[in-house]
Amino acid sequence: MKADAEIKISALEILNRHLGIVETERFIALIQRERFDYTKWRANLFPDISGEEISKRAMESLKASDSM
């Protein structure tokens, strides 16, 4: 299991890679200023995909990027 600091670093790297630094900063600001319920947010983000499927896809993506 990863330490909290490692998870934060990985998450920021992923956000930066896909959004860029400015959009990552905006995303963090949005999350911090709103009362945020991750469970509701995730359910609305991918209503047709289970948490298990999202996890499976994330692991496949990680394995693919590690092999590059």
PDB file of C-alpha atoms in Angstrom:
ATOM      1  CA  MET A   1       0.000   0.000   0.000  1.00  0.00           C
ATOM      2  CA  LYS A   2       1.320   3.442  -0.900  1.00  0.00           C
ATOM      3  CA  ALA A   3       1.833   6.155   1.683  1.00  0.00           C
ATOM      4  CA  ASP A   4      -0.447   9.200   1.543  1.00  0.00           C
ATOM      5  CA  ALA A   5       2.398  11.395   0.270  1.00  0.00           C
ATOM      6  CA  GLU A   6       3.085   8.986  -2.604  1.00  0.00           C
ATOM      7  CA  ILE A   7      -0.590   8.998  -3.582  1.00  0.00           C
ATOM      8  CA  LYS A   8      -0.665  12.810  -3.594  1.00  0.00           C
ATOM      9  CA  ILE A   9       2.461  12.985  -5.739  1.00  0.00           C
ATOM     10  CA  SER A  10       1.115  10.408  -8.202  1.00  0.00           C
ATOM     11  CA  ALA A  11      -2.227  12.208  -8.433  1.00  0.00           C
ATOM     12  CA  LEU A  12      -0.575  15.560  -9.110  1.00  0.00           C
ATOM     13  CA  GLU A  13       1.664  14.014 -11.769  1.00  0.00           C
ATOM     14  CA  ILE A  14      -1.366  12.481 -13.495  1.00  0.00           C
ATOM     15  CA  LEU A  15      -3.332  15.728 -13.339  1.00  0.00           C
ATOM     16  CA  ASN A  16      -0.372  17.716 -14.669  1.00  0.00           C
ATOM     17  CA  ARG A  17       0.183  15.247 -17.496  1.00  0.00           C
ATOM     18  CA  HIS A  18      -3.442  15.347 -18.628  1.00  0.00           C
ATOM     19  CA  LEU A  19      -4.514  18.889 -17.724  1.00  0.00           C
ATOM     20  CA  GLY A  20      -1.329  20.931 -17.555  1.00  0.00           C
ATOM     21  CA  ILE A  21      -0.185  22.948 -14.562  1.00  0.00           C
ATOM     22  CA  VAL A  22      -2.744  25.767 -14.858  1.00  0.00           C
ATOM     23  CA  GLU A  23      -5.774  23.482 -15.166  1.00  0.00           C
ATOM     24  CA  THR A  24      -4.436  21.289 -12.354  1.00  0.00           C
ATOM     25  CA  GLU A  25      -4.236  24.337 -10.083  1.00  0.00           C
ATOM     26  CA  ARG A  26      -7.777  25.317 -11.079  1.00  0.00           C
ATOM     27  CA  PHE A  27      -9.021  21.792 -10.343  1.00  0.00           C
ATOM     28  CA  ILE A  28      -7.451  21.824  -6.886  1.00  0.00           C
ATOM     29  CA  ALA A  29      -8.915  25.270  -6.165  1.00  0.00           C
ATOM     30  CA  LEU A  30     -12.376  24.074  -7.231  1.00  0.00           C
ATOM     31  CA  ILE A  31     -12.196  21.019  -5.003  1.00  0.00           C
ATOM     32  CA  GLN A  32     -10.967  22.992  -2.003  1.00  0.00           C
ATOM     33  CA  ARG A  33     -13.526  25.797  -2.139  1.00  0.00           C
ATOM     34  CA  GLU A  34     -16.623  23.622  -2.531  1.00  0.00           C
ATOM     35  CA  ARG A  35     -18.146  21.275   0.008  1.00  0.00           C
ATOM     36  CA  PHE A  36     -17.128  18.139  -1.758  1.00  0.00           C
ATOM     37  CA  ASP A  37     -18.631  14.668  -1.567  1.00  0.00           C
ATOM     38  CA  TYR A  38     -16.340  12.456  -3.633  1.00  0.00           C
ATOM     39  CA  THR A  39     -18.803   9.559  -3.680  1.00  0.00           C
ATOM     40  CA  LYS A  40     -21.593  11.645  -5.220  1.00  0.00           C
ATOM     41  CA  TRP A  41     -19.160  13.343  -7.600  1.00  0.00           C
ATOM     42  CA  ARG A  42     -17.767  10.027  -8.852  1.00  0.00           C
ATOM     43  CA  ALA A  43     -21.222   8.515  -9.238  1.00  0.00           C
ATOM     44  CA  ASN A  44     -22.260  11.422 -11.443  1.00  0.00           C
ATOM     45  CA  LEU A  45     -18.976  11.509 -13.349  1.00  0.00           C
ATOM     46  CA  PHE A  46     -19.250   7.962 -14.684  1.00  0.00           C
ATOM     47  CA  PRO A  47     -22.855   6.897 -14.041  1.00  0.00           C
ATOM     48  CA  ASP A  48     -22.625   3.796 -16.246  1.00  0.00           C
ATOM     49  CA  ILE A  49     -19.273   2.506 -14.951  1.00  0.00           C
ATOM     50  CA  SER A  50     -18.781   0.803 -11.584  1.00  0.00           C
ATOM     51  CA  GLY A  51     -15.963   1.690  -9.234  1.00  0.00           C
ATOM     52  CA  GLU A  52     -14.541  -1.769  -9.865  1.00  0.00           C
ATOM     53  CA  GLU A  53     -14.448  -1.142 -13.633  1.00  0.00           C
ATOM     54  CA  ILE A  54     -12.785   2.255 -13.149  1.00  0.00           C
ATOM     55  CA  SER A  55     -10.162   0.610 -10.943  1.00  0.00           C
ATOM     56  CA  LYS A  56      -9.595  -2.139 -13.526  1.00  0.00           C
ATOM     57  CA  ARG A  57      -9.117   0.417 -16.307  1.00  0.00           C
ATOM     58  CA  ALA A  58      -6.774   2.492 -14.157  1.00  0.00           C
ATOM     59  CA  MET A  59      -4.622  -0.555 -13.422  1.00  0.00           C
ATOM     60  CA  GLU A  60      -4.528  -1.480 -17.121  1.00  0.00           C
ATOM     61  CA  SER A  61      -3.495   2.069 -17.976  1.00  0.00           C
ATOM     62  CA  LEU A  62      -0.784   2.004 -15.319  1.00  0.00           C
ATOM     63  CA  LYS A  63       0.579  -1.311 -16.599  1.00  0.00           C
ATOM     64  CA  ALA A  64       0.591   0.028 -20.169  1.00  0.00           C
ATOM     65  CA  SER A  65       2.459   3.188 -19.136  1.00  0.00           C
ATOM     66  CA  ASP A  66       4.985   1.193 -17.073  1.00  0.00           C
ATOM     67  CA  SER A  67       5.854  -0.931 -20.098  1.00  0.00           C
ATOM     68  CA  MET A  68       6.767   2.121 -22.200  1.00  0.00           C
TER      69      MET A  68
END
